[in-house]
């Protein structure tokens, strides 16, 4: 009967050793266990032994054997494959081999040690209960951080963010995004709303600002802000609502929506004025409400400027076209930067105008006049401007005069922004002073 090598394993060897005769046992014990010949253990049914040239060896399970080989003549001597040093080990252990790696080959020892640590049963990580005081505190801090920095809530699912929190508080178990959205955020909103409501109760008169706007996803919203002065003449500003406002933006629909918000916050009896932009539908909505209405001062300034500069729109269009080209085209950007280097000027991009920044666009355009002229003199640059082909197409003197005209308007707008809204400030001041005077004289 023949035997396959793959059927021979050390557990089988030990079991067969216990069933051999005393003579064979005596013979086998005279040799080390890891070099017992299969011929001394197994015999065929006819009684003849099975000859094996290769001794049966125990499987080397330690990761240290990746870097050592046993001496063929002496199993207690091992040769390091890295430095060829011969290491003597005692018994069947690998402690001496690991010690050699730790002293002479630290990187390899770390690999072996990591493998040993992973093979050991890991202790179960004990996390803080989600409703513990410490866990609630950390969860609230995370939620406030995401809100104040305008970060998406799904950031709590980021592995990098989880690793950061783990290193700060290893016992903290990060809740899911759903938990943050529907429990933590809602609780924080209710807490904040209660505080704001308590503060609004102390106001003598509240001025409201509101505006309708559309997001980049083409979703319409209406935002309502409340302002008032405290008894210490400190300005308080709170955003009460930013809610979806779909459908037609008619005056009646907007007025109804605003009145619902005022009633929800219980401030209808405290409102002294409503400030809106100067769009017809919004102004008409404000007039339908039983409060004094005002148009936005900054918006009025902007409308006045826009109406005036329409008389010289050709120059403005020319400037805007060059600005857009240098900001969106790699060629335009590189050419402008190259000319700024030649003039030893700092690299400054041209400014595109939005609602109130036309002054800043023209100001930067005049400041970079020499670099822009140099760019326009290059064929590759100027031909990209399509219908604008010559330097003479721009009247620099007109732009410089327009800049001087716009400067007072820019100063007025900036002053208004620094003191919030002058009209609101005066109205609230009068109400607060009236309350103080009444309390004094009565």
Tab-separated table of N, CA and C in Angstrom, residues 313-442:
chain	number	residue	atom	x	y	z
A	313	UNK	N	-22.134	102.347	-22.367
A	313	UNK	CA	-22.041	100.891	-22.211
A	313	UNK	C	-20.999	100.259	-23.123
A	314	UNK	N	-20.631	100.933	-24.252
A	314	UNK	CA	-19.633	100.348	-25.152
A	314	UNK	C	-18.294	100.173	-24.451
A	315	UNK	N	-17.849	101.209	-23.713
A	315	UNK	CA	-16.574	101.131	-23.001
A	315	UNK	C	-16.615	100.055	-21.908
A	316	UNK	N	-17.753	99.993	-21.224
A	316	UNK	CA	-17.882	98.993	-20.154
A	316	UNK	C	-17.849	97.586	-20.740
A	317	UNK	N	-18.520	97.376	-21.864
A	317	UNK	CA	-18.517	96.059	-22.504
A	317	UNK	C	-17.119	95.666	-22.954
A	318	UNK	N	-16.360	96.652	-23.455
A	318	UNK	CA	-14.998	96.372	-23.904
A	318	UNK	C	-14.129	95.924	-22.719
A	319	UNK	N	-14.224	96.677	-21.614
A	319	UNK	CA	-13.441	96.326	-20.425
A	319	UNK	C	-13.842	94.937	-19.919
A	320	UNK	N	-15.129	94.696	-19.848
A	320	UNK	CA	-15.610	93.406	-19.333
A	320	UNK	C	-15.133	92.248	-20.206
A	321	UNK	N	-15.082	92.460	-21.513
A	321	UNK	CA	-14.644	91.400	-22.422
A	321	UNK	C	-13.174	91.047	-22.178
A	322	UNK	N	-12.338	92.063	-21.981
A	322	UNK	CA	-10.916	91.814	-21.713
A	322	UNK	C	-10.738	91.119	-20.364
A	323	UNK	N	-11.488	91.572	-19.370
A	323	UNK	CA	-11.388	90.974	-18.034
A	323	UNK	C	-11.760	89.496	-18.083
A	324	UNK	N	-12.863	89.177	-18.734
A	324	UNK	CA	-13.312	87.787	-18.823
A	324	UNK	C	-12.292	86.931	-19.564
A	325	UNK	N	-11.689	87.494	-20.621
A	325	UNK	CA	-10.704	86.726	-21.393
A	325	UNK	C	-9.480	86.390	-20.551
A	326	UNK	N	-8.977	87.366	-19.766
A	326	UNK	CA	-7.784	87.112	-18.948
A	326	UNK	C	-8.071	86.181	-17.779
A	327	UNK	N	-9.329	86.048	-17.396
A	327	UNK	CA	-9.677	85.188	-16.262
A	327	UNK	C	-10.039	83.770	-16.690
A	328	UNK	N	-10.560	83.614	-17.893
A	328	UNK	CA	-11.023	82.293	-18.328
A	328	UNK	C	-10.097	81.624	-19.342
A	329	UNK	N	-9.238	82.391	-19.957
A	329	UNK	CA	-8.338	81.836	-20.966
A	329	UNK	C	-6.936	81.689	-20.395
A	330	UNK	N	-6.336	80.516	-20.594
A	330	UNK	CA	-4.959	80.309	-20.144
A	330	UNK	C	-4.003	81.246	-20.871
A	331	UNK	N	-4.234	81.444	-22.180
A	331	UNK	CA	-3.397	82.359	-22.951
A	331	UNK	C	-3.490	83.773	-22.390
A	332	UNK	N	-4.707	84.255	-22.159
A	332	UNK	CA	-4.871	85.605	-21.641
A	332	UNK	C	-4.241	85.774	-20.276
A	333	UNK	N	-4.410	84.793	-19.406
A	333	UNK	CA	-3.849	84.867	-18.057
A	333	UNK	C	-2.322	84.881	-18.099
A	334	UNK	N	-1.727	83.992	-18.915
A	334	UNK	CA	-0.265	83.916	-18.994
A	334	UNK	C	0.324	85.171	-19.619
A	335	UNK	N	-0.325	85.720	-20.639
A	335	UNK	CA	0.180	86.941	-21.276
A	335	UNK	C	0.164	88.112	-20.298
A	336	UNK	N	-0.916	88.255	-19.555
A	336	UNK	CA	-0.998	89.347	-18.582
A	336	UNK	C	0.070	89.188	-17.508
A	337	UNK	N	0.258	87.983	-17.035
A	337	UNK	CA	1.275	87.741	-16.012
A	337	UNK	C	2.674	88.018	-16.558
A	338	UNK	N	2.914	87.669	-17.817
A	338	UNK	CA	4.218	87.920	-18.435
A	338	UNK	C	4.506	89.410	-18.534
A	339	UNK	N	3.512	90.196	-18.947
A	339	UNK	CA	3.716	91.644	-19.055
A	339	UNK	C	3.871	92.282	-17.684
A	340	UNK	N	3.204	91.757	-16.680
A	340	UNK	CA	3.382	92.276	-15.323
A	340	UNK	C	4.794	92.016	-14.827
A	341	UNK	N	5.367	90.867	-15.206
A	341	UNK	CA	6.757	90.578	-14.841
A	341	UNK	C	7.708	91.570	-15.492
A	342	UNK	N	7.476	91.885	-16.766
A	342	UNK	CA	8.342	92.835	-17.474
A	342	UNK	C	8.278	94.222	-16.846
A	343	UNK	N	7.114	94.603	-16.358
A	343	UNK	CA	6.936	95.912	-15.723
A	343	UNK	C	7.267	95.875	-14.230
A	344	UNK	N	7.716	94.691	-13.760
A	344	UNK	CA	8.063	94.497	-12.351
A	344	UNK	C	6.888	94.837	-11.436
A	345	UNK	N	5.720	94.383	-11.850
A	345	UNK	CA	4.513	94.571	-11.062
A	345	UNK	C	4.078	93.233	-10.471
A	346	UNK	N	3.407	93.256	-9.338
A	346	UNK	CA	2.930	91.990	-8.755
A	346	UNK	C	1.863	91.354	-9.632
A	347	UNK	N	1.744	90.044	-9.526
A	347	UNK	CA	0.722	89.326	-10.306
A	347	UNK	C	-0.655	89.589	-9.691
A	348	UNK	N	-1.473	90.333	-10.405
A	348	UNK	CA	-2.830	90.625	-9.929
A	348	UNK	C	-3.811	90.394	-11.062
A	349	UNK	N	-4.801	89.573	-10.804
A	349	UNK	CA	-5.816	89.298	-11.815
A	349	UNK	C	-6.760	90.486	-11.936
A	350	UNK	N	-7.360	90.624	-13.111
A	350	UNK	CA	-8.379	91.646	-13.291
A	350	UNK	C	-9.651	91.210	-12.577
A	351	UNK	N	-10.468	92.179	-12.197
A	351	UNK	CA	-11.653	91.918	-11.391
A	351	UNK	C	-12.894	91.964	-12.265
A	352	UNK	N	-13.718	90.922	-12.173
A	352	UNK	CA	-14.978	90.897	-12.896
A	352	UNK	C	-16.030	91.605	-12.055
A	353	UNK	N	-16.911	92.369	-12.689
A	353	UNK	CA	-17.905	93.126	-11.938
A	353	UNK	C	-19.142	92.281	-11.665
A	354	UNK	N	-19.677	92.467	-10.459
A	354	UNK	CA	-20.989	91.924	-10.104
A	354	UNK	C	-21.858	93.111	-9.713
A	355	UNK	N	-22.815	92.925	-8.851
A	355	UNK	CA	-23.819	93.966	-8.619
A	355	UNK	C	-23.206	95.298	-8.221
A	356	UNK	N	-22.311	95.319	-7.263
A	356	UNK	CA	-21.783	96.587	-6.746
A	356	UNK	C	-20.278	96.720	-6.924
A	357	UNK	N	-19.665	95.913	-7.776
A	357	UNK	CA	-18.204	95.929	-7.873
A	357	UNK	C	-17.690	96.479	-9.194
A	358	UNK	N	-18.500	97.204	-9.947
A	358	UNK	CA	-18.020	97.782	-11.193
A	358	UNK	C	-16.881	98.769	-10.942
A	359	UNK	N	-16.980	99.497	-9.853
A	359	UNK	CA	-15.920	100.453	-9.504
A	359	UNK	C	-14.587	99.737	-9.349
A	360	UNK	N	-14.582	98.591	-8.670
A	360	UNK	CA	-13.342	97.847	-8.434
A	360	UNK	C	-12.815	97.247	-9.735
A	361	UNK	N	-13.694	96.857	-10.635
A	361	UNK	CA	-13.263	96.339	-11.932
A	361	UNK	C	-12.531	97.423	-12.720
A	362	UNK	N	-13.121	98.618	-12.795
A	362	UNK	CA	-12.503	99.712	-13.544
A	362	UNK	C	-11.229	100.188	-12.863
A	363	UNK	N	-11.220	100.209	-11.548
A	363	UNK	CA	-10.029	100.646	-10.813
A	363	UNK	C	-8.843	99.731	-11.097
A	364	UNK	N	-9.041	98.413	-11.031
A	364	UNK	CA	-7.955	97.479	-11.320
A	364	UNK	C	-7.555	97.553	-12.795
A	365	UNK	N	-8.515	97.792	-13.673
A	365	UNK	CA	-8.230	97.894	-15.098
A	365	UNK	C	-7.307	99.089	-15.381
A	366	UNK	N	-7.566	100.210	-14.740
A	366	UNK	CA	-6.713	101.389	-14.919
A	366	UNK	C	-5.340	101.146	-14.305
A	367	UNK	N	-5.282	100.504	-13.151
A	367	UNK	CA	-4.000	100.252	-12.486
A	367	UNK	C	-3.106	99.346	-13.333
A	368	UNK	N	-3.674	98.434	-14.080
A	368	UNK	CA	-2.904	97.518	-14.924
A	368	UNK	C	-2.909	97.977	-16.388
A	369	UNK	N	-3.069	99.266	-16.623
A	369	UNK	CA	-3.188	99.814	-17.975
A	369	UNK	C	-2.004	99.436	-18.852
A	370	UNK	N	-0.768	99.629	-18.374
A	370	UNK	CA	0.421	99.362	-19.184
A	370	UNK	C	0.524	97.887	-19.565
A	371	UNK	N	0.229	97.000	-18.622
A	371	UNK	CA	0.298	95.572	-18.921
A	371	UNK	C	-0.786	95.178	-19.918
A	372	UNK	N	-1.974	95.784	-19.805
A	372	UNK	CA	-3.071	95.471	-20.726
A	372	UNK	C	-2.756	95.975	-22.129
A	373	UNK	N	-2.190	97.185	-22.239
A	373	UNK	CA	-1.804	97.722	-23.551
A	373	UNK	C	-0.771	96.834	-24.223
A	374	UNK	N	0.186	96.340	-23.436
A	374	UNK	CA	1.211	95.451	-23.986
A	374	UNK	C	0.585	94.151	-24.489
A	375	UNK	N	-0.397	93.641	-23.768
A	375	UNK	CA	-1.081	92.411	-24.202
A	375	UNK	C	-1.869	92.651	-25.485
A	376	UNK	N	-2.558	93.800	-25.569
A	376	UNK	CA	-3.368	94.102	-26.740
A	376	UNK	C	-2.529	94.303	-27.995
A	377	UNK	N	-1.265	94.656	-27.798
A	377	UNK	CA	-0.385	94.853	-28.959
A	377	UNK	C	0.072	93.538	-29.580
A	378	UNK	N	-0.183	92.430	-28.898
A	378	UNK	CA	0.197	91.115	-29.402
A	378	UNK	C	-0.950	90.535	-30.213
A	379	UNK	N	-0.623	90.035	-31.394
A	379	UNK	CA	-1.645	89.529	-32.305
A	379	UNK	C	-2.394	88.352	-31.725
A	380	UNK	N	-1.658	87.420	-31.086
A	380	UNK	CA	-2.284	86.223	-30.536
A	380	UNK	C	-3.306	86.581	-29.464
A	381	UNK	N	-3.041	87.644	-28.718
A	381	UNK	CA	-3.939	88.063	-27.648
A	381	UNK	C	-5.156	88.779	-28.208
A	382	UNK	N	-4.929	89.765	-29.074
A	382	UNK	CA	-6.016	90.618	-29.552
A	382	UNK	C	-6.998	89.877	-30.461
A	383	UNK	N	-6.508	88.904	-31.245
A	383	UNK	CA	-7.413	88.222	-32.174
A	383	UNK	C	-8.407	87.323	-31.450
A	384	UNK	N	-8.109	86.968	-30.198
A	384	UNK	CA	-9.032	86.160	-29.414
A	384	UNK	C	-10.230	86.963	-28.920
A	385	UNK	N	-10.151	88.290	-29.040
A	385	UNK	CA	-11.246	89.142	-28.567
A	385	UNK	C	-12.293	89.355	-29.632
A	386	UNK	N	-12.238	88.611	-30.702
A	386	UNK	CA	-13.222	88.604	-31.788
A	386	UNK	C	-13.374	89.977	-32.428
A	387	UNK	N	-14.464	90.699	-32.124
A	387	UNK	CA	-14.724	91.954	-32.835
A	387	UNK	C	-13.874	93.103	-32.341
A	388	UNK	N	-13.131	92.944	-31.250
A	388	UNK	CA	-12.250	93.992	-30.748
A	388	UNK	C	-10.845	93.704	-31.256
A	389	UNK	N	-10.360	94.520	-32.156
A	389	UNK	CA	-9.100	94.205	-32.826
A	389	UNK	C	-8.030	95.274	-32.671
A	390	UNK	N	-8.351	96.414	-32.163
A	390	UNK	CA	-7.368	97.493	-32.094
A	390	UNK	C	-7.348	98.105	-30.704
A	391	UNK	N	-6.178	98.646	-30.384
A	391	UNK	CA	-6.039	99.339	-29.098
A	391	UNK	C	-6.908	100.583	-29.060
A	392	UNK	N	-7.134	101.171	-30.187
A	392	UNK	CA	-7.908	102.411	-30.251
A	392	UNK	C	-9.377	102.207	-29.925
A	393	UNK	N	-9.829	100.940	-29.787
A	393	UNK	CA	-11.240	100.685	-29.508
A	393	UNK	C	-11.631	101.110	-28.105
A	394	UNK	N	-10.679	101.328	-27.244
A	394	UNK	CA	-10.992	101.708	-25.865
A	394	UNK	C	-10.593	103.162	-25.629
A	395	UNK	N	-11.497	103.893	-24.971
A	395	UNK	CA	-11.228	105.294	-24.629
A	395	UNK	C	-10.879	105.343	-23.142
A	396	UNK	N	-9.585	105.378	-22.892
A	396	UNK	CA	-9.098	105.330	-21.520
A	396	UNK	C	-9.552	106.548	-20.723
A	397	UNK	N	-9.621	107.685	-21.362
A	397	UNK	CA	-10.021	108.908	-20.649
A	397	UNK	C	-11.460	108.803	-20.147
A	398	UNK	N	-12.312	108.173	-20.930
A	398	UNK	CA	-13.708	108.012	-20.504
A	398	UNK	C	-13.781	107.089	-19.268
A	399	UNK	N	-13.010	106.018	-19.282
A	399	UNK	CA	-13.009	105.090	-18.141
A	399	UNK	C	-12.474	105.779	-16.890
A	400	UNK	N	-11.427	106.606	-17.048
A	400	UNK	CA	-10.865	107.316	-15.903
A	400	UNK	C	-11.870	108.317	-15.333
A	401	UNK	N	-12.599	108.982	-16.201
A	401	UNK	CA	-13.614	109.921	-15.726
A	401	UNK	C	-14.758	109.180	-15.032
A	402	UNK	N	-15.157	108.042	-15.591
A	402	UNK	CA	-16.218	107.247	-14.979
A	402	UNK	C	-15.785	106.749	-13.601
A	403	UNK	N	-14.520	106.409	-13.465
A	403	UNK	CA	-14.008	105.938	-12.180
A	403	UNK	C	-14.120	107.025	-11.119
A	404	UNK	N	-13.801	108.267	-11.499
A	404	UNK	CA	-13.912	109.382	-10.557
A	404	UNK	C	-15.369	109.655	-10.176
A	405	UNK	N	-16.293	109.418	-11.117
A	405	UNK	CA	-17.715	109.632	-10.835
A	405	UNK	C	-18.239	108.546	-9.889
A	406	UNK	N	-17.770	107.326	-10.068
A	406	UNK	CA	-18.263	106.216	-9.250
A	406	UNK	C	-17.680	106.195	-7.838
A	407	UNK	N	-16.576	106.872	-7.614
A	407	UNK	CA	-15.908	106.805	-6.312
A	407	UNK	C	-16.814	107.228	-5.151
A	408	UNK	N	-17.535	108.371	-5.242
A	408	UNK	CA	-18.432	108.744	-4.133
A	408	UNK	C	-19.512	107.695	-3.863
A	409	UNK	N	-20.030	107.055	-4.920
A	409	UNK	CA	-21.041	106.022	-4.738
A	409	UNK	C	-20.457	104.804	-4.029
A	410	UNK	N	-19.230	104.463	-4.381
A	410	UNK	CA	-18.576	103.330	-3.710
A	410	UNK	C	-18.377	103.640	-2.233
A	411	UNK	N	-17.968	104.877	-1.923
A	411	UNK	CA	-17.770	105.261	-0.524
A	411	UNK	C	-19.088	105.235	0.245
A	412	UNK	N	-20.164	105.675	-0.404
A	412	UNK	CA	-21.471	105.667	0.251
A	412	UNK	C	-21.931	104.244	0.532
A	413	UNK	N	-21.725	103.358	-0.431
A	413	UNK	CA	-22.125	101.956	-0.247
A	413	UNK	C	-21.311	101.302	0.856
A	414	UNK	N	-20.004	101.566	0.882
A	414	UNK	CA	-19.143	100.968	1.915
A	414	UNK	C	-19.510	101.491	3.298
A	415	UNK	N	-19.827	102.773	3.393
A	415	UNK	CA	-20.232	103.351	4.676
A	415	UNK	C	-21.522	102.720	5.166
A	416	UNK	N	-22.438	102.528	4.234
A	416	UNK	CA	-23.716	101.897	4.591
A	416	UNK	C	-23.492	100.480	5.110
A	417	UNK	N	-22.584	99.739	4.479
A	417	UNK	CA	-22.331	98.369	4.898
A	417	UNK	C	-21.693	98.324	6.273
A	418	UNK	N	-20.878	99.319	6.603
A	418	UNK	CA	-20.207	99.336	7.896
A	418	UNK	C	-21.158	99.625	9.051
A	419	UNK	N	-22.219	100.365	8.786
A	419	UNK	CA	-23.166	100.713	9.862
A	419	UNK	C	-24.494	100.010	9.651
A	420	UNK	N	-24.472	98.899	8.912
A	420	UNK	CA	-25.680	98.141	8.582
A	420	UNK	C	-26.580	99.010	7.709
A	421	UNK	N	-27.740	99.348	8.150
A	421	UNK	CA	-28.648	100.170	7.347
A	421	UNK	C	-28.965	101.443	8.121
A	422	UNK	N	-28.645	102.607	7.526
A	422	UNK	CA	-28.794	103.879	8.220
A	422	UNK	C	-30.249	104.114	8.618
A	423	UNK	N	-31.181	103.857	7.714
A	423	UNK	CA	-32.598	104.084	8.018
A	423	UNK	C	-33.059	103.180	9.156
A	424	UNK	N	-32.681	101.910	9.093
A	424	UNK	CA	-33.075	101.006	10.165
A	424	UNK	C	-32.472	101.449	11.487
A	425	UNK	N	-31.212	101.874	11.448
A	425	UNK	CA	-30.544	102.299	12.668
A	425	UNK	C	-31.257	103.498	13.281
A	426	UNK	N	-31.641	104.469	12.453
A	426	UNK	CA	-32.327	105.662	12.963
A	426	UNK	C	-33.702	105.307	13.518
A	427	UNK	N	-34.431	104.444	12.824
A	427	UNK	CA	-35.767	104.049	13.297
A	427	UNK	C	-35.675	103.326	14.632
A	428	UNK	N	-34.779	102.346	14.718
A	428	UNK	CA	-34.650	101.585	15.960
A	428	UNK	C	-34.153	102.466	17.088
A	429	UNK	N	-33.265	103.403	16.759
A	429	UNK	CA	-32.742	104.316	17.771
A	429	UNK	C	-33.851	105.184	18.353
A	430	UNK	N	-34.746	105.648	17.496
A	430	UNK	CA	-35.843	106.491	17.969
A	430	UNK	C	-36.779	105.715	18.891
A	431	UNK	N	-37.055	104.465	18.548
A	431	UNK	CA	-37.940	103.664	19.392
A	431	UNK	C	-37.288	103.367	20.737
A	432	UNK	N	-36.006	103.076	20.711
A	432	UNK	CA	-35.307	102.772	21.960
A	432	UNK	C	-35.216	104.004	22.843
A	433	UNK	N	-34.900	105.132	22.226
A	433	UNK	CA	-34.824	106.373	22.989
A	433	UNK	C	-36.183	106.739	23.575
A	434	UNK	N	-37.246	106.528	22.781
A	434	UNK	CA	-38.593	106.826	23.257
A	434	UNK	C	-38.933	105.996	24.480
A	435	UNK	N	-38.527	104.737	24.465
A	435	UNK	CA	-38.803	103.860	25.600
A	435	UNK	C	-38.043	104.316	26.832
A	436	UNK	N	-36.776	104.724	26.627
A	436	UNK	CA	-35.969	105.209	27.745
A	436	UNK	C	-36.553	106.491	28.321
A	437	UNK	N	-36.967	107.402	27.424
A	437	UNK	CA	-37.506	108.680	27.872
A	437	UNK	C	-38.820	108.483	28.631
A	438	UNK	N	-39.654	107.580	28.128
A	438	UNK	CA	-40.931	107.312	28.784
A	438	UNK	C	-40.695	106.762	30.190
A	439	UNK	N	-39.740	105.844	30.293
A	439	UNK	CA	-39.441	105.265	31.599
A	439	UNK	C	-38.879	106.322	32.550
A	440	UNK	N	-38.142	107.292	31.993
A	440	UNK	CA	-37.504	108.310	32.834
A	440	UNK	C	-38.532	109.317	33.349
A	441	UNK	N	-39.376	109.819	32.440
A	441	UNK	CA	-40.317	110.870	32.811
A	441	UNK	C	-41.539	110.333	33.559
A	442	UNK	N	-41.861	109.072	33.329
A	442	UNK	CA	-43.008	108.517	34.034
A	442	UNK	C	-42.579	107.911	35.375
